[in-house]
XYZ file of N, CA and C in Angstrom:
723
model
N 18.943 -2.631 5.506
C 18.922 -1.493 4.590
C 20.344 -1.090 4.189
N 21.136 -1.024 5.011
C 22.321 -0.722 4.685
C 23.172 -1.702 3.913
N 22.986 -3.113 4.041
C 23.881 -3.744 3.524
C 23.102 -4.159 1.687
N 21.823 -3.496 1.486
C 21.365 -3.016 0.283
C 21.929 -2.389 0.116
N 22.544 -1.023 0.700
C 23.011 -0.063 -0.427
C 24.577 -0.165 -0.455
N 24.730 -1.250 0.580
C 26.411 -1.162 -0.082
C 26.624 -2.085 -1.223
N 25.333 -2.682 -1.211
C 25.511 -3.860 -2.605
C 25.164 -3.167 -3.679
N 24.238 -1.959 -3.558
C 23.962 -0.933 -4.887
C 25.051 -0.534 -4.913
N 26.066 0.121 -4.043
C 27.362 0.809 -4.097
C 28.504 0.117 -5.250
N 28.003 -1.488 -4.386
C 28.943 -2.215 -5.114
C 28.526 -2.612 -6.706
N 27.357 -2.716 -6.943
C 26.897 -3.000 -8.180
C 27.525 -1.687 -8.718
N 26.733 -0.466 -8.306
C 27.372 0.884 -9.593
C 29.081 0.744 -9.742
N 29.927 0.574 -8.579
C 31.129 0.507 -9.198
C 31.542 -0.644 -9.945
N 30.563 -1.879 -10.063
C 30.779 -2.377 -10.849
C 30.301 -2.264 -12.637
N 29.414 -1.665 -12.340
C 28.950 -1.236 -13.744
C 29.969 0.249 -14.221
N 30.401 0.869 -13.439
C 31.314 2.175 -13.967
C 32.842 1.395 -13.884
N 33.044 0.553 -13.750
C 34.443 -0.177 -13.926
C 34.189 -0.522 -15.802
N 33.318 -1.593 -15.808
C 32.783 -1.726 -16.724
C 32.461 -1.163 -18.220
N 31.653 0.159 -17.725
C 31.781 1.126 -18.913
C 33.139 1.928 -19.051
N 34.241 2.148 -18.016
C 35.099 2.686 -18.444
C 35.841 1.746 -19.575
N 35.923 0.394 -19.018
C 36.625 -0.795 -19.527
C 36.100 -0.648 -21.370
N 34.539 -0.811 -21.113
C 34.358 -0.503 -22.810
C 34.562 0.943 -23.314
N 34.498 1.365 -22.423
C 34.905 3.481 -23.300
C 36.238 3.184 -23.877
N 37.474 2.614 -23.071
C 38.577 2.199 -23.508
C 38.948 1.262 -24.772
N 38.006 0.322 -24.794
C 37.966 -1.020 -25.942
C 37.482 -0.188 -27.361
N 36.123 0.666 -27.056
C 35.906 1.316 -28.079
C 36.943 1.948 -28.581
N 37.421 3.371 -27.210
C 38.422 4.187 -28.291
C 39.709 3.418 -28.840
N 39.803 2.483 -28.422
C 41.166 1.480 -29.124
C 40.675 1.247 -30.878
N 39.829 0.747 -30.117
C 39.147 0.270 -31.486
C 39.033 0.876 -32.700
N 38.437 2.221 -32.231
C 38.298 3.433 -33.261
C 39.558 3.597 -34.048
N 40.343 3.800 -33.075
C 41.850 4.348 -33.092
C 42.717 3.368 -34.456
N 42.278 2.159 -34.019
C 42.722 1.048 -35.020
C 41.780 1.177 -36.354
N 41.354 1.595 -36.214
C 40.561 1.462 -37.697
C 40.936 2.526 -38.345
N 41.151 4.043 -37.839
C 41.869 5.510 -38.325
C 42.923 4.907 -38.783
N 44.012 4.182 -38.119
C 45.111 4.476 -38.325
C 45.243 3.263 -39.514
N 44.420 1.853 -39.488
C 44.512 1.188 -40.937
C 43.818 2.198 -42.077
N 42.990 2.688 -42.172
C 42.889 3.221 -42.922
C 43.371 4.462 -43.868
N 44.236 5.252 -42.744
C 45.261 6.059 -42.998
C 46.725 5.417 -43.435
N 46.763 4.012 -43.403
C 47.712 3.735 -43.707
C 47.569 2.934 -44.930
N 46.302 2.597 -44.956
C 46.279 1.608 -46.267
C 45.944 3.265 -47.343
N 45.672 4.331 -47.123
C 45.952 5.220 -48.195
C 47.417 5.662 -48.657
N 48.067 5.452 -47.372
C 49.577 5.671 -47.400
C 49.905 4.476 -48.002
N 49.629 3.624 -48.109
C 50.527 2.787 -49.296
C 50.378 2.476 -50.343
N 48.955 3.213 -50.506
C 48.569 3.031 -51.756
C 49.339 3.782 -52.875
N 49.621 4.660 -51.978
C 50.645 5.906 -52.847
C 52.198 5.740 -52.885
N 52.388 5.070 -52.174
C 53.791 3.921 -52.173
C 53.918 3.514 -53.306
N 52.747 2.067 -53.397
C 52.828 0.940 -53.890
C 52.598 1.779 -55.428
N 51.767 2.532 -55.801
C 51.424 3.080 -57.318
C 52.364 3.995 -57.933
N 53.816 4.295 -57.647
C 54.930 5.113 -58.357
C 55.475 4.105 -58.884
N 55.698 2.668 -58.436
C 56.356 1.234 -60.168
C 55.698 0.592 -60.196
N 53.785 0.623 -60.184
C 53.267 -0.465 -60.378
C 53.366 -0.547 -61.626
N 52.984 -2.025 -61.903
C 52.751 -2.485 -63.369
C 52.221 -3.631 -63.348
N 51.263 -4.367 -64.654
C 50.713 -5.422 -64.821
C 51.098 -6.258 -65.636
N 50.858 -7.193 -66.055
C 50.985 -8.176 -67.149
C 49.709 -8.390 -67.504
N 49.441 -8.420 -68.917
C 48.285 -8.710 -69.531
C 47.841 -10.127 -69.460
N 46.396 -10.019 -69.549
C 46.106 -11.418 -68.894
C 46.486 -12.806 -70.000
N 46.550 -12.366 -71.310
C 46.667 -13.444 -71.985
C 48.373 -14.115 -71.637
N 48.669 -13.373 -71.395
C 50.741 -13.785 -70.909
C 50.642 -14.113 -69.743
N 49.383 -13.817 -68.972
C 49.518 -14.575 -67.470
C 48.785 -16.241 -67.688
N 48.146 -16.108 -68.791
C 47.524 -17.313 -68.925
C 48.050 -18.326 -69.619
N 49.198 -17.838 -70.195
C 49.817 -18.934 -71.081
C 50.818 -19.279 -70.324
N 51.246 -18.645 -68.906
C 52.277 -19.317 -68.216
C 51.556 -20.706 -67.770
N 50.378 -21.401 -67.896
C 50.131 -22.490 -67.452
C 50.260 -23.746 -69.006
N 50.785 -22.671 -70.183
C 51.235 -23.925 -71.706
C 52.609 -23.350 -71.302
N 53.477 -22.720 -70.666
C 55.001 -22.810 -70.875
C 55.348 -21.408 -71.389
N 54.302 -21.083 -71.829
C 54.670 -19.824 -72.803
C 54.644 -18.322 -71.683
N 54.138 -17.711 -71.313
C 54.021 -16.377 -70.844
C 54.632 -15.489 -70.852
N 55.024 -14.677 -70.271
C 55.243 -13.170 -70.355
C 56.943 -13.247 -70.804
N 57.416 -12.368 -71.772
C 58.597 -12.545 -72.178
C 59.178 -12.272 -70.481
N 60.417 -12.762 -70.590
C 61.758 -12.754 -69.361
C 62.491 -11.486 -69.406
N 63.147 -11.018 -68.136
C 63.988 -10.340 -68.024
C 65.544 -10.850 -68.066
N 66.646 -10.486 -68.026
C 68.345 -11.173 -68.279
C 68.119 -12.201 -67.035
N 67.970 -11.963 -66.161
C 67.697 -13.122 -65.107
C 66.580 -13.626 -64.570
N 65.761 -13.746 -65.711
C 64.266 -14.687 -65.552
C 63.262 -14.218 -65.146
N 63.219 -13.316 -64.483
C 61.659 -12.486 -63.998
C 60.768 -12.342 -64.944
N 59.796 -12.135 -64.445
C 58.456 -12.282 -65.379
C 58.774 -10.217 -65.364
N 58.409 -9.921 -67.265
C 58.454 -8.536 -67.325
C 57.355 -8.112 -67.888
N 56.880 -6.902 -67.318
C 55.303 -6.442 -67.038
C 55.281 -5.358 -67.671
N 54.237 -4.378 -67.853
C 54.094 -3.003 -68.163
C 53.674 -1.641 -67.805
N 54.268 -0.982 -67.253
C 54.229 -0.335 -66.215
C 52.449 0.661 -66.641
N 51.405 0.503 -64.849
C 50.657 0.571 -65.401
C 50.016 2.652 -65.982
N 51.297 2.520 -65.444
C 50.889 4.384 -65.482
C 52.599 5.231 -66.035
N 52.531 6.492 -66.260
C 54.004 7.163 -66.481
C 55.013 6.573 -64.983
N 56.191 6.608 -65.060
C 56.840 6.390 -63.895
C 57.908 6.622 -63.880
N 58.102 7.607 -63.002
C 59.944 8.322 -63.084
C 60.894 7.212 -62.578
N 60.549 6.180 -62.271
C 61.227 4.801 -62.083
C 61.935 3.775 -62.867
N 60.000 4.036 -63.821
C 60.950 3.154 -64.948
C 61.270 4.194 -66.562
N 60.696 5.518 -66.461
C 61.009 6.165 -67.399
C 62.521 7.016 -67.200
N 62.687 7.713 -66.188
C 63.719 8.501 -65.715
C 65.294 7.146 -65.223
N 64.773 6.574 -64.235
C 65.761 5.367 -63.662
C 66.251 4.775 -64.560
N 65.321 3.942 -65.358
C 65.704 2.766 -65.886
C 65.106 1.396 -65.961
N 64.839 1.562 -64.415
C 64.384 -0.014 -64.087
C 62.952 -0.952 -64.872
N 63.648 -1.998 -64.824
C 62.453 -3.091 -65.742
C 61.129 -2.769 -64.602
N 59.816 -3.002 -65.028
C 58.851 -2.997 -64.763
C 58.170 -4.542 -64.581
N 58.959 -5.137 -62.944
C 58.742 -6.322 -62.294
C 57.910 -6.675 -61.082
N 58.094 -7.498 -60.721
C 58.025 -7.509 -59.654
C 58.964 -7.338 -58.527
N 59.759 -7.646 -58.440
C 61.497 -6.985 -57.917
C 61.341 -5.443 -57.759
N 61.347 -5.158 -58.841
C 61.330 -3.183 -59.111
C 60.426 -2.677 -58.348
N 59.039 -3.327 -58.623
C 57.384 -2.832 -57.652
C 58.149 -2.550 -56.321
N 58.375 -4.084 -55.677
C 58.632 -3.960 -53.872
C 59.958 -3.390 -53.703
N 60.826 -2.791 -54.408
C 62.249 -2.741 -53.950
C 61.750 -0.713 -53.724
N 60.736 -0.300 -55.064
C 60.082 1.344 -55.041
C 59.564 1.057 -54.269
N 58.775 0.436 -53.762
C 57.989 0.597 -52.273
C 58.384 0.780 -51.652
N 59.342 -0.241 -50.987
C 60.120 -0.372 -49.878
C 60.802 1.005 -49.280
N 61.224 1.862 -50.858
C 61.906 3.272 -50.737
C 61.224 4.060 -50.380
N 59.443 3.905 -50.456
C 58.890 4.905 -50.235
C 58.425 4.435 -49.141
N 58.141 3.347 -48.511
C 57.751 2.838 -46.927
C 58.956 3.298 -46.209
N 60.072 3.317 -46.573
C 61.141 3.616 -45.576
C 61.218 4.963 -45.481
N 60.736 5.909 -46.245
C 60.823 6.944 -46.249
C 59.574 7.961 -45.314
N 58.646 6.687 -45.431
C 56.915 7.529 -44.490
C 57.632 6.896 -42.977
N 58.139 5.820 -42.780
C 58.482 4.885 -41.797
C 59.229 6.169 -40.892
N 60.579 7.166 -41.156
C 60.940 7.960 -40.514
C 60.218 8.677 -40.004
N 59.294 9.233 -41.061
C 58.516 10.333 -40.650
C 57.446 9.884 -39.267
N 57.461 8.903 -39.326
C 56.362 7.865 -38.411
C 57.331 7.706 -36.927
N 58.413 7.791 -36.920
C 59.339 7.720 -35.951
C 58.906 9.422 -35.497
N 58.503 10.211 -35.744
C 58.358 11.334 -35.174
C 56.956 11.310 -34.378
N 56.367 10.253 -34.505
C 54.485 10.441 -33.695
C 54.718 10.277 -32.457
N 53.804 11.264 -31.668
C 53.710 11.438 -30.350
C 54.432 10.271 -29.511
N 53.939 9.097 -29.703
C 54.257 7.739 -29.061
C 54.946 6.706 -29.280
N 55.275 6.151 -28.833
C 56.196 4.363 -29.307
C 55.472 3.636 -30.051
N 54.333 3.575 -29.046
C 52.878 2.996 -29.424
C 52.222 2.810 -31.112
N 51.907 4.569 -30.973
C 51.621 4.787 -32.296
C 52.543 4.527 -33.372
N 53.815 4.567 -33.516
C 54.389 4.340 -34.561
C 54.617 2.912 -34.688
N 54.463 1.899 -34.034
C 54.653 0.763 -33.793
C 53.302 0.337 -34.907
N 51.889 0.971 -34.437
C 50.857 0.542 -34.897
C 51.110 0.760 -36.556
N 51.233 2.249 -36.575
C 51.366 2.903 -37.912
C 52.369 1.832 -38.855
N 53.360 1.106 -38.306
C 54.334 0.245 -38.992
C 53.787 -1.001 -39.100
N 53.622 -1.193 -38.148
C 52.581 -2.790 -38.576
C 51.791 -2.963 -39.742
N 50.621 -1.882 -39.633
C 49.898 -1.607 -40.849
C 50.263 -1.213 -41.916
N 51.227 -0.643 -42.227
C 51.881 -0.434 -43.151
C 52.978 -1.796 -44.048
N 53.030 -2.484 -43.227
C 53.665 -3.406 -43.646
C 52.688 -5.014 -44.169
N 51.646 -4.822 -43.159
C 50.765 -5.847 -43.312
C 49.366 -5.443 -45.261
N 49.727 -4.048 -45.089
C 49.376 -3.892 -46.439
C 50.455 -4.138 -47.874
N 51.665 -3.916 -47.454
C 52.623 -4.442 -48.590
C 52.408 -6.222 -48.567
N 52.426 -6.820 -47.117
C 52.153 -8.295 -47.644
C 50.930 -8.558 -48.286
N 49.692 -8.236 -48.101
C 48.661 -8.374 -48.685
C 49.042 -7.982 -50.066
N 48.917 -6.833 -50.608
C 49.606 -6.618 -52.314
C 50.555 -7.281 -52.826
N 51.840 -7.602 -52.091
C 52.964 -8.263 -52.465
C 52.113 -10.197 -52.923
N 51.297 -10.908 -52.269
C 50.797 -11.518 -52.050
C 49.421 -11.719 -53.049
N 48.716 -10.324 -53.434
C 47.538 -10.717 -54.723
C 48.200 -10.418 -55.736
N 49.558 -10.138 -56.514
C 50.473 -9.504 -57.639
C 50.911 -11.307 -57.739
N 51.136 -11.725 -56.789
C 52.110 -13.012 -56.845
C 50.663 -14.392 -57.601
N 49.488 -14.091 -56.707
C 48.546 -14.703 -57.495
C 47.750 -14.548 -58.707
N 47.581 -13.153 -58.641
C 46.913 -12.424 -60.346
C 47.880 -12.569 -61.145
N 49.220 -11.719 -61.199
C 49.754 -11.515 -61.968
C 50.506 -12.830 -62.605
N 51.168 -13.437 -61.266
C 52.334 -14.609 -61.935
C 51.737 -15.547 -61.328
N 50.241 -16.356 -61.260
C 50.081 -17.652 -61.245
C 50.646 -18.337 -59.985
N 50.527 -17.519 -59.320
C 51.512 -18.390 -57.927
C 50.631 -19.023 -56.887
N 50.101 -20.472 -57.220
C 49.169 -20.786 -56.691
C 48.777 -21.585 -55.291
N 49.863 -22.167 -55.331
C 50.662 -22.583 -54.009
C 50.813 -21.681 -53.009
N 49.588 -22.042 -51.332
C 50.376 -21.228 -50.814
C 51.949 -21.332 -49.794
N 52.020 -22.429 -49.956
C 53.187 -22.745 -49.291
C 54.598 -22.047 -50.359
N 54.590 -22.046 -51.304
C 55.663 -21.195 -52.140
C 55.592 -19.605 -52.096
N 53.914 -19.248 -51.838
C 53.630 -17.737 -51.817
C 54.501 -17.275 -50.450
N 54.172 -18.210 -49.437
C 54.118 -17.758 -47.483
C 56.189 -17.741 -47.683
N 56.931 -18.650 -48.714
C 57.961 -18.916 -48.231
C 58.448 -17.035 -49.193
N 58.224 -16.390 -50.095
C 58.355 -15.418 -50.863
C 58.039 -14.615 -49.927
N 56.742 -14.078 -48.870
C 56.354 -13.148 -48.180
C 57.346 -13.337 -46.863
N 58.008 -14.170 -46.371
C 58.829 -14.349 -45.217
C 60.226 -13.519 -46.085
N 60.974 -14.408 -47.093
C 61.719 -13.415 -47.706
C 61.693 -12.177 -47.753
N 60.903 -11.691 -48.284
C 59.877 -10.185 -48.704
C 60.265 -9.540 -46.951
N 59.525 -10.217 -46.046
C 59.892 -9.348 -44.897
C 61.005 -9.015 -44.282
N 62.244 -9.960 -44.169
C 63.566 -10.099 -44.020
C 64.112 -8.939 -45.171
N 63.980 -9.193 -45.628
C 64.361 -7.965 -47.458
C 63.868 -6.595 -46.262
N 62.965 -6.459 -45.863
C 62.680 -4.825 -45.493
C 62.936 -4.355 -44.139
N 63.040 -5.375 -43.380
C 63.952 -5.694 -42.221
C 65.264 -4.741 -42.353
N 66.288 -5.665 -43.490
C 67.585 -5.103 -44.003
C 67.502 -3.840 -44.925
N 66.907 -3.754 -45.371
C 66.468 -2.404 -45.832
C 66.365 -1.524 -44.851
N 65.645 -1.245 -43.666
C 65.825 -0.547 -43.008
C 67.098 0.002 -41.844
N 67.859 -1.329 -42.017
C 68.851 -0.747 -41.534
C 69.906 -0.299 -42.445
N 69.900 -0.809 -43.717
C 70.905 -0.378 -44.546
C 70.765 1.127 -45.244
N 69.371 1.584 -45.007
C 69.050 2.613 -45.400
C 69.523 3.755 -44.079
N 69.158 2.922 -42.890
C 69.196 4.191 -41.783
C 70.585 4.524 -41.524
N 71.866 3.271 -41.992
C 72.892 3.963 -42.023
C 73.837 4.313 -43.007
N 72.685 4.561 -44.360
C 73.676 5.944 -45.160
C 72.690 6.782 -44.605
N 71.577 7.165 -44.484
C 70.736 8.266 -43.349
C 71.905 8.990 -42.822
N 72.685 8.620 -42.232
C 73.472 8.980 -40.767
C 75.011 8.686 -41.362
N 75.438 7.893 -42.659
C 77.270 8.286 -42.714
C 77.260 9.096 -43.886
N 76.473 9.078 -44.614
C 76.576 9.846 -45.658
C 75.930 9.399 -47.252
N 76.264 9.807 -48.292
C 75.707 9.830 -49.648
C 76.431 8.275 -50.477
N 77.801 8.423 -50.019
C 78.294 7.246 -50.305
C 77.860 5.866 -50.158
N 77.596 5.912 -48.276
C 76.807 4.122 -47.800
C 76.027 4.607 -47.981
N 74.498 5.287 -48.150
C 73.407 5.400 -48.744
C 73.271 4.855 -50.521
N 74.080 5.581 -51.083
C 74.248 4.792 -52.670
C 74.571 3.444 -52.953
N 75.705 3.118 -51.482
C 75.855 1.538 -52.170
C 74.742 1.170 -51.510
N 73.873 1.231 -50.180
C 72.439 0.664 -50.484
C 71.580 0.894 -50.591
N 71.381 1.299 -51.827
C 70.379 1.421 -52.949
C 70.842 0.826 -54.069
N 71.885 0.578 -54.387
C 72.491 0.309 -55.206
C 71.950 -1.702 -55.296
N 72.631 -2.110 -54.002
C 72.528 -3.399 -53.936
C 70.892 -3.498 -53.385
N 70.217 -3.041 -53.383
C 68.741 -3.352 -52.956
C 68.159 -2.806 -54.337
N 67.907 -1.439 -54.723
C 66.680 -1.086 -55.846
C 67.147 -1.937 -57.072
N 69.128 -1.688 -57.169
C 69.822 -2.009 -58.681
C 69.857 -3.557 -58.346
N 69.981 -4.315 -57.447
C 70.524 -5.614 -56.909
C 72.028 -5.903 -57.420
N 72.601 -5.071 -57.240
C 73.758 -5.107 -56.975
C 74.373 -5.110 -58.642
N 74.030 -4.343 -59.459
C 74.424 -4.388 -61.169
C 75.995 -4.209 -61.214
N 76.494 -4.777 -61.250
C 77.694 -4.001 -61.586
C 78.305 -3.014 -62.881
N 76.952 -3.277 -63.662
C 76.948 -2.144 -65.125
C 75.984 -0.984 -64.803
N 76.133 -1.195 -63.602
C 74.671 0.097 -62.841
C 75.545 1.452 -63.609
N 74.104 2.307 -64.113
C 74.713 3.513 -64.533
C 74.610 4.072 -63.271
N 75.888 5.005 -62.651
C 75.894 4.969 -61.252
C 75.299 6.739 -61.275
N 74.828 7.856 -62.098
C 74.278 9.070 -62.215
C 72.562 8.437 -62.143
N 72.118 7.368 -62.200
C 71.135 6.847 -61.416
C 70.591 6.735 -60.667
N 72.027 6.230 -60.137
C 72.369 5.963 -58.567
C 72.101 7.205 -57.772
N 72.901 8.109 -57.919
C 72.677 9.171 -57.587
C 71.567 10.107 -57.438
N 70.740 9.740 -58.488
C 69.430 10.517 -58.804
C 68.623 10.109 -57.599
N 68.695 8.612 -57.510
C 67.713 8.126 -56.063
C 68.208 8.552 -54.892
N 69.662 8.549 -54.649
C 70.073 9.120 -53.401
C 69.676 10.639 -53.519
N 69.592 11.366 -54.601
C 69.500 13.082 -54.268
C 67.375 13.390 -54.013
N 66.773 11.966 -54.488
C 65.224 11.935 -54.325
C 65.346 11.285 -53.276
N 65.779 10.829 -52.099
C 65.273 10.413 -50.985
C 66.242 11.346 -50.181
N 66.672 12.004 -50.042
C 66.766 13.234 -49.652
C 66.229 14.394 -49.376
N 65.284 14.392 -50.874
C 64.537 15.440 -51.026
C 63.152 15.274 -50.327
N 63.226 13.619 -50.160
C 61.800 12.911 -49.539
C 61.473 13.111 -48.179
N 62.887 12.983 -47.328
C 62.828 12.905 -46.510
C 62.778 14.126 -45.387
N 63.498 15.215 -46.380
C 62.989 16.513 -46.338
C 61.459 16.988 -46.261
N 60.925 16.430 -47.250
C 59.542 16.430 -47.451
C 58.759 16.210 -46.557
N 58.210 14.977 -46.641
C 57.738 14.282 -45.880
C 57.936 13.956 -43.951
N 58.851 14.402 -43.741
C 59.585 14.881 -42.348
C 58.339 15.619 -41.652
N 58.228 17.043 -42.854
C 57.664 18.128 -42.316
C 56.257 18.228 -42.561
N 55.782 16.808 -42.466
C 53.890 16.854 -43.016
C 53.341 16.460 -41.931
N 52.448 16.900 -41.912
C 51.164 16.208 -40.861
C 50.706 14.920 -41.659
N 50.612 13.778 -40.764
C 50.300 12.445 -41.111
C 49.065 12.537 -42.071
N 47.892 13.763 -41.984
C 46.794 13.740 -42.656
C 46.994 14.415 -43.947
N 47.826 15.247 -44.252
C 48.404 15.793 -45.150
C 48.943 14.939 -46.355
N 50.065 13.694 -45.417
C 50.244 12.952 -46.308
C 49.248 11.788 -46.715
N 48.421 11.546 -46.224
C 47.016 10.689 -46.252
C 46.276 11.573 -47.317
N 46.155 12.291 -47.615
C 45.514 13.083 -48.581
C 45.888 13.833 -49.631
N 47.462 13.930 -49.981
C 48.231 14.635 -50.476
C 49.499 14.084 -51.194
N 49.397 12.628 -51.190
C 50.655 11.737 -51.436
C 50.429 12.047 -53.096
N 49.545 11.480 -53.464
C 49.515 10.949 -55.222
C 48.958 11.723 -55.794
N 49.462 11.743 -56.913
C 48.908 12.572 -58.263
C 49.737 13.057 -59.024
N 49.697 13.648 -60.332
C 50.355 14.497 -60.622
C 51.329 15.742 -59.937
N 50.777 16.626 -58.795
C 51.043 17.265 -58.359
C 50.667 17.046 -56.876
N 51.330 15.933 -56.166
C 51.268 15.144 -54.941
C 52.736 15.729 -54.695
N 52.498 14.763 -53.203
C 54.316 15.188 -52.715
C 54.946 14.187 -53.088
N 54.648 13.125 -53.684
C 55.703 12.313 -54.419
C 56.281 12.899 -55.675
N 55.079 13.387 -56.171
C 55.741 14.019 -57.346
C 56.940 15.196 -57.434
N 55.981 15.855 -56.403
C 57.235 16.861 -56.043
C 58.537 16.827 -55.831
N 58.868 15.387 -54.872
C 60.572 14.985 -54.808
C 60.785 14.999 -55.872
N 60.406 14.445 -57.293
C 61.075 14.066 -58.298
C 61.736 15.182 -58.879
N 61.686 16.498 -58.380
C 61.702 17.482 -59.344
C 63.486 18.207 -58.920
């Protein structure tokens, strides 16, 4: 009788090992799905301040030679698909270059604010996902838009692409921390790619809006900005002002 119930003993702690083990797998689980989804809204609002398209007949004639007129150094040039203080206020051509270089400004800019979450953990997650949604977009723009059908030419562009935001983040975190000056020259050599006819009161305009961003956005609750990024009267919009 007894060595029955130490085997019931032993069965229940094996079944409550068990369900703790899945109580844990679940709430992971959960947890991962909140936080992609909170993040794929967060970049959606990234990625949509320089999007732009190319019309399909100029994407289709890049396979007779012909397609989308060029920019001074060959990029395929698009049309921006909404107003954009980027390419209306800035300047900048409406590319693909321009798309990920505004992103990047506005991922680096949620990315701080993400350095403030409770955990290592969490911001680790929150960055992953955030980044694994710019490759996915960076990645269907390269096939819709410009014909890029190869994926061995796409995978060698998205490795670039990640190295690019890599250095971005550190070139950004230290004008963050010396000042307005190394902050302008990188932006300068990342958004402008290095123009040397850069109108430099441009320049400036982006350094005095990621300022204002970072101000911003600093002081939001992660759900706030999940719900509150885009629009007319979003907090993106608001830096611009």
């Amino acid at each position: 009788m007894q060595k029955q119930i130490k085997l019931g003993l032993r069965s229940d702690t094996l079944t409550t090992r068990l369900a703790k083990g899945l109580r844990k797998s679940a709430k992971s689980t959960t947890e991962s799905y909140i936080v992609y989804g909170e993040t794929e809204a967060i970049f959606k609002a990234c990625a949509s301040q320089a999007d732009y398209t190319i019309p399909e007949d100029q994407r289709m004639s890049i396979l007779t030679g012909k397609g989308p007129p060029k920019t001074a150094d060959g990029a395929d040039l698009g049309h921006a698909i909404a107003k954009s203080w980027w390419y209306d206020t800035i300047g900048l051509e409406p590319t693909f270059a321009s798309w990920s270089q505004v992103t990047y400004l506005h991922m680096y800019i949620i990315t701080l604010r993400l350095r403030n979450l409770e955990t290592a953990d969490a911001c680790r997650n929150y960055q992953r996902y955030l980044t694994e949604h710019f490759s996915h977009a960076a990645e269907d723009k390269m096939v819709l838009l410009h014909n890029m059908s190869a994926r061995s030419i796409r995978n060698k562009y998205l490795k670039d692409l990640f190295l690019q935001w890599r250095g971005i983040i550190t070139a950004y975190d230290e004008g963050i921390i010396k000042g307005d000056a190394v902050l302008g020259g990188a932006i300068w050599r990342n958004l402008f790619r290095g123009d040397e006819n850069v109108d430099w009161e441009k320049v400036a305009q982006v350094v005095a809006f990621l300022r204002r961003a970072v101000q911003t956005f600093g002081n939001q609750p992660i759900h706030n900005i999940v719900m509150n990024s885009e629009g007319p009267k979003g907090l993106w919009a608001q830096t611009h002002s």
